[in-house]
PDB file of C-alpha atoms in Angstrom:
ATOM      1  CA  UNK A   8     -26.054 -33.633 -39.348  1.00 93.00           C
ATOM      2  CA  UNK A   9     -25.917 -30.773 -41.816  1.00 96.00           C
ATOM      3  CA  UNK A  10     -28.750 -28.309 -41.721  1.00 97.00           C
ATOM      4  CA  UNK A  11     -29.406 -24.975 -43.576  1.00 98.00           C
ATOM      5  CA  UNK A  12     -32.792 -23.493 -42.553  1.00 97.00           C
ATOM      6  CA  UNK A  13     -33.990 -20.309 -44.564  1.00 96.00           C
ATOM      7  CA  UNK A  14     -36.379 -17.989 -43.247  1.00 96.00           C
ATOM      8  CA  UNK A  15     -37.862 -14.412 -43.900  1.00 97.00           C
ATOM      9  CA  UNK A  16     -39.764 -15.183 -47.060  1.00 96.00           C
ATOM     10  CA  UNK A  17     -43.161 -13.853 -47.838  1.00 97.00           C
ATOM     11  CA  UNK A  18     -45.464 -11.639 -49.687  1.00 97.00           C
ATOM     12  CA  UNK A  19     -44.274  -8.065 -50.410  1.00 97.00           C
ATOM     13  CA  UNK A  20     -45.303  -5.293 -52.681  1.00 97.00           C
ATOM     14  CA  UNK A  21     -43.240  -4.098 -55.545  1.00 97.00           C
ATOM     15  CA  UNK A  22     -40.657  -1.615 -54.181  1.00 97.00           C
ATOM     16  CA  UNK A  23     -40.596  -3.211 -50.752  1.00 98.00           C
ATOM     17  CA  UNK A  24     -37.853  -4.915 -48.857  1.00 98.00           C
ATOM     18  CA  UNK A  25     -37.337  -8.328 -47.194  1.00 98.00           C
ATOM     19  CA  UNK A  26     -34.369 -10.017 -45.395  1.00 98.00           C
ATOM     20  CA  UNK A  27     -33.806 -13.687 -45.810  1.00 98.00           C
ATOM     21  CA  UNK A  28     -31.818 -15.537 -43.236  1.00 98.00           C
ATOM     22  CA  UNK A  29     -30.248 -19.006 -43.414  1.00 98.00           C
ATOM     23  CA  UNK A  30     -29.055 -20.599 -40.150  1.00 98.00           C
ATOM     24  CA  UNK A  31     -26.399 -23.340 -40.742  1.00 98.00           C
ATOM     25  CA  UNK A  32     -25.405 -26.145 -38.514  1.00 97.00           C
ATOM     26  CA  UNK A  33     -23.497 -29.408 -38.635  1.00 96.00           C
ATOM     27  CA  UNK A  34     -20.355 -28.041 -40.348  1.00 96.00           C
ATOM     28  CA  UNK A  35     -17.710 -25.484 -40.080  1.00 96.00           C
ATOM     29  CA  UNK A  36     -19.539 -22.482 -41.300  1.00 97.00           C
ATOM     30  CA  UNK A  37     -16.743 -20.057 -41.560  1.00 96.00           C
ATOM     31  CA  UNK A  38     -14.889 -22.353 -44.009  1.00 95.00           C
ATOM     32  CA  UNK A  39     -17.635 -22.508 -46.593  1.00 97.00           C
ATOM     33  CA  UNK A  40     -18.688 -20.129 -49.348  1.00 97.00           C
ATOM     34  CA  UNK A  41     -22.419 -19.327 -48.822  1.00 98.00           C
ATOM     35  CA  UNK A  42     -24.867 -18.480 -51.730  1.00 98.00           C
ATOM     36  CA  UNK A  43     -28.392 -17.662 -52.332  1.00 98.00           C
ATOM     37  CA  UNK A  44     -30.050 -19.154 -55.304  1.00 98.00           C
ATOM     38  CA  UNK A  45     -33.638 -18.770 -56.777  1.00 98.00           C
ATOM     39  CA  UNK A  46     -35.933 -20.643 -58.879  1.00 98.00           C
ATOM     40  CA  UNK A  47     -39.058 -19.266 -60.391  1.00 96.00           C
ATOM     41  CA  UNK A  48     -41.838 -21.426 -61.834  1.00 91.00           C
ATOM     42  CA  UNK A  49     -40.772 -23.002 -65.017  1.00 94.00           C
ATOM     43  CA  UNK A  50     -37.300 -21.560 -64.962  1.00 96.00           C
ATOM     44  CA  UNK A  51     -33.929 -23.046 -63.938  1.00 97.00           C
ATOM     45  CA  UNK A  52     -32.301 -22.331 -60.669  1.00 97.00           C
ATOM     46  CA  UNK A  53     -30.024 -19.460 -60.868  1.00 97.00           C
ATOM     47  CA  UNK A  54     -27.248 -17.933 -58.625  1.00 98.00           C
ATOM     48  CA  UNK A  55     -28.455 -14.600 -57.050  1.00 98.00           C
ATOM     49  CA  UNK A  56     -25.466 -13.755 -54.598  1.00 98.00           C
ATOM     50  CA  UNK A  57     -22.513 -15.389 -53.160  1.00 98.00           C
ATOM     51  CA  UNK A  58     -20.023 -14.593 -50.378  1.00 98.00           C
ATOM     52  CA  UNK A  59     -16.697 -16.419 -49.995  1.00 96.00           C
ATOM     53  CA  UNK A  60     -15.230 -17.569 -46.655  1.00 94.00           C
ATOM     54  CA  UNK A  61     -13.184 -14.426 -46.570  1.00 92.00           C
ATOM     55  CA  UNK A  62     -16.080 -12.167 -47.343  1.00 92.00           C
ATOM     56  CA  UNK A  63     -15.858 -11.458 -51.093  1.00 96.00           C
ATOM     57  CA  UNK A  64     -19.087 -11.201 -52.695  1.00 97.00           C
ATOM     58  CA  UNK A  65     -20.642 -11.418 -56.196  1.00 97.00           C
ATOM     59  CA  UNK A  66     -24.124 -10.830 -57.525  1.00 98.00           C
ATOM     60  CA  UNK A  67     -26.252 -11.563 -60.488  1.00 98.00           C
ATOM     61  CA  UNK A  68     -26.604  -8.585 -62.749  1.00 97.00           C
ATOM     62  CA  UNK A  69     -30.368  -8.604 -62.274  1.00 97.00           C
ATOM     63  CA  UNK A  70     -29.942  -7.852 -58.435  1.00 98.00           C
ATOM     64  CA  UNK A  71     -26.868  -5.658 -58.353  1.00 97.00           C
ATOM     65  CA  UNK A  72     -27.481  -2.544 -56.319  1.00 97.00           C
ATOM     66  CA  UNK A  73     -30.743  -4.004 -54.804  1.00 98.00           C
ATOM     67  CA  UNK A  74     -29.541  -6.985 -52.893  1.00 98.00           C
ATOM     68  CA  UNK A  75     -26.772  -7.351 -50.439  1.00 98.00           C
ATOM     69  CA  UNK A  76     -25.551 -10.697 -48.998  1.00 98.00           C
ATOM     70  CA  UNK A  77     -23.686 -10.845 -45.785  1.00 98.00           C
ATOM     71  CA  UNK A  78     -22.543 -13.329 -43.201  1.00 98.00           C
ATOM     72  CA  UNK A  79     -22.112 -13.709 -39.474  1.00 97.00           C
ATOM     73  CA  UNK A  80     -19.811 -16.470 -38.652  1.00 97.00           C
ATOM     74  CA  UNK A  81     -20.403 -16.089 -35.056  1.00 97.00           C
ATOM     75  CA  UNK A  82     -24.026 -16.964 -35.531  1.00 98.00           C
ATOM     76  CA  UNK A  83     -23.538 -19.394 -38.438  1.00 98.00           C
ATOM     77  CA  UNK A  84     -25.943 -17.252 -40.547  1.00 98.00           C
ATOM     78  CA  UNK A  85     -25.992 -15.906 -43.960  1.00 98.00           C
ATOM     79  CA  UNK A  86     -28.342 -13.163 -44.866  1.00 98.00           C
ATOM     80  CA  UNK A  87     -29.915 -11.698 -48.147  1.00 98.00           C
ATOM     81  CA  UNK A  88     -31.131  -8.031 -47.830  1.00 98.00           C
ATOM     82  CA  UNK A  89     -33.432  -7.457 -50.694  1.00 98.00           C
ATOM     83  CA  UNK A  90     -34.471  -3.964 -51.536  1.00 98.00           C
ATOM     84  CA  UNK A  91     -36.637  -2.398 -54.432  1.00 98.00           C
ATOM     85  CA  UNK A  92     -38.130  -5.716 -55.013  1.00 98.00           C
ATOM     86  CA  UNK A  93     -39.729  -6.389 -58.484  1.00 97.00           C
ATOM     87  CA  UNK A  94     -42.442  -8.953 -59.466  1.00 97.00           C
ATOM     88  CA  UNK A  95     -39.711 -10.764 -61.443  1.00 96.00           C
ATOM     89  CA  UNK A  96     -37.969 -11.348 -58.144  1.00 97.00           C
ATOM     90  CA  UNK A  97     -40.719 -13.692 -57.324  1.00 98.00           C
ATOM     91  CA  UNK A  98     -39.280 -17.239 -56.696  1.00 98.00           C
ATOM     92  CA  UNK A  99     -38.298 -19.876 -54.112  1.00 98.00           C
ATOM     93  CA  UNK A 100     -34.959 -18.853 -52.693  1.00 98.00           C
ATOM     94  CA  UNK A 101     -32.445 -21.543 -51.623  1.00 98.00           C
ATOM     95  CA  UNK A 102     -29.442 -21.197 -49.394  1.00 98.00           C
ATOM     96  CA  UNK A 103     -26.368 -23.058 -50.393  1.00 98.00           C
ATOM     97  CA  UNK A 104     -23.124 -24.034 -48.644  1.00 98.00           C
ATOM     98  CA  UNK A 105     -20.101 -25.114 -50.645  1.00 97.00           C
ATOM     99  CA  UNK A 106     -16.424 -25.940 -49.972  1.00 95.00           C
ATOM    100  CA  UNK A 107     -13.786 -27.779 -52.063  1.00 91.00           C
ATOM    101  CA  UNK A 108     -11.299 -29.938 -50.127  1.00 88.00           C
ATOM    102  CA  UNK A 109      -7.766 -29.127 -51.253  1.00 86.00           C
ATOM    103  CA  UNK A 110      -6.694 -32.433 -50.132  1.00 88.00           C
ATOM    104  CA  UNK A 111      -9.029 -34.668 -51.884  1.00 88.00           C
ATOM    105  CA  UNK A 112     -10.746 -32.510 -54.445  1.00 86.00           C
ATOM    106  CA  UNK A 113     -14.089 -33.341 -53.181  1.00 91.00           C
ATOM    107  CA  UNK A 114     -16.664 -30.655 -53.212  1.00 92.00           C
ATOM    108  CA  UNK A 115     -19.178 -30.422 -50.218  1.00 94.00           C
ATOM    109  CA  UNK A 116     -22.396 -29.023 -51.357  1.00 95.00           C
ATOM    110  CA  UNK A 117     -25.278 -28.508 -49.079  1.00 97.00           C
ATOM    111  CA  UNK A 118     -28.763 -26.977 -49.752  1.00 98.00           C
ATOM    112  CA  UNK A 119     -31.579 -25.562 -47.630  1.00 97.00           C
ATOM    113  CA  UNK A 120     -35.329 -26.369 -48.187  1.00 96.00           C
ATOM    114  CA  UNK A 121     -36.084 -22.866 -49.756  1.00 96.00           C
ATOM    115  CA  UNK A 122     -38.390 -20.029 -48.789  1.00 97.00           C
ATOM    116  CA  UNK A 123     -40.947 -18.497 -50.987  1.00 98.00           C
ATOM    117  CA  UNK A 124     -40.636 -14.816 -51.890  1.00 98.00           C
ATOM    118  CA  UNK A 125     -43.600 -13.289 -53.639  1.00 98.00           C
ATOM    119  CA  UNK A 126     -43.527  -9.854 -55.046  1.00 98.00           C
ATOM    120  CA  UNK A 127     -47.109  -8.677 -56.014  1.00 96.00           C
ATOM    121  CA  UNK A 128     -49.542  -5.740 -55.513  1.00 94.00           C
TER     122      UNK A 128
END
């Protein structure tokens, strides 16, 4: 079955760094766009960064220049390198895999369970 397992979250001081990992299984990883979303208490889930199957990337304005998304198709893993962390980056971070079938038009959409990132002194 499909699994997305995030890891690497934790408590970090402002200005610090963390790297999140998302290990995928149960689907053809290289064919999927992979994204990281986050949800802070009382707020809606928001897109943080995305990487397409061909490697193109895009970022939320709030994290541009600080976060880097990458993927390793050989390891079926997507990463989120987070630098210069701020208290407002505190949230549960979710991994997402998405692919739209050209044949059927159906969108395959999978989510991980989330990992907590807390930025605090």
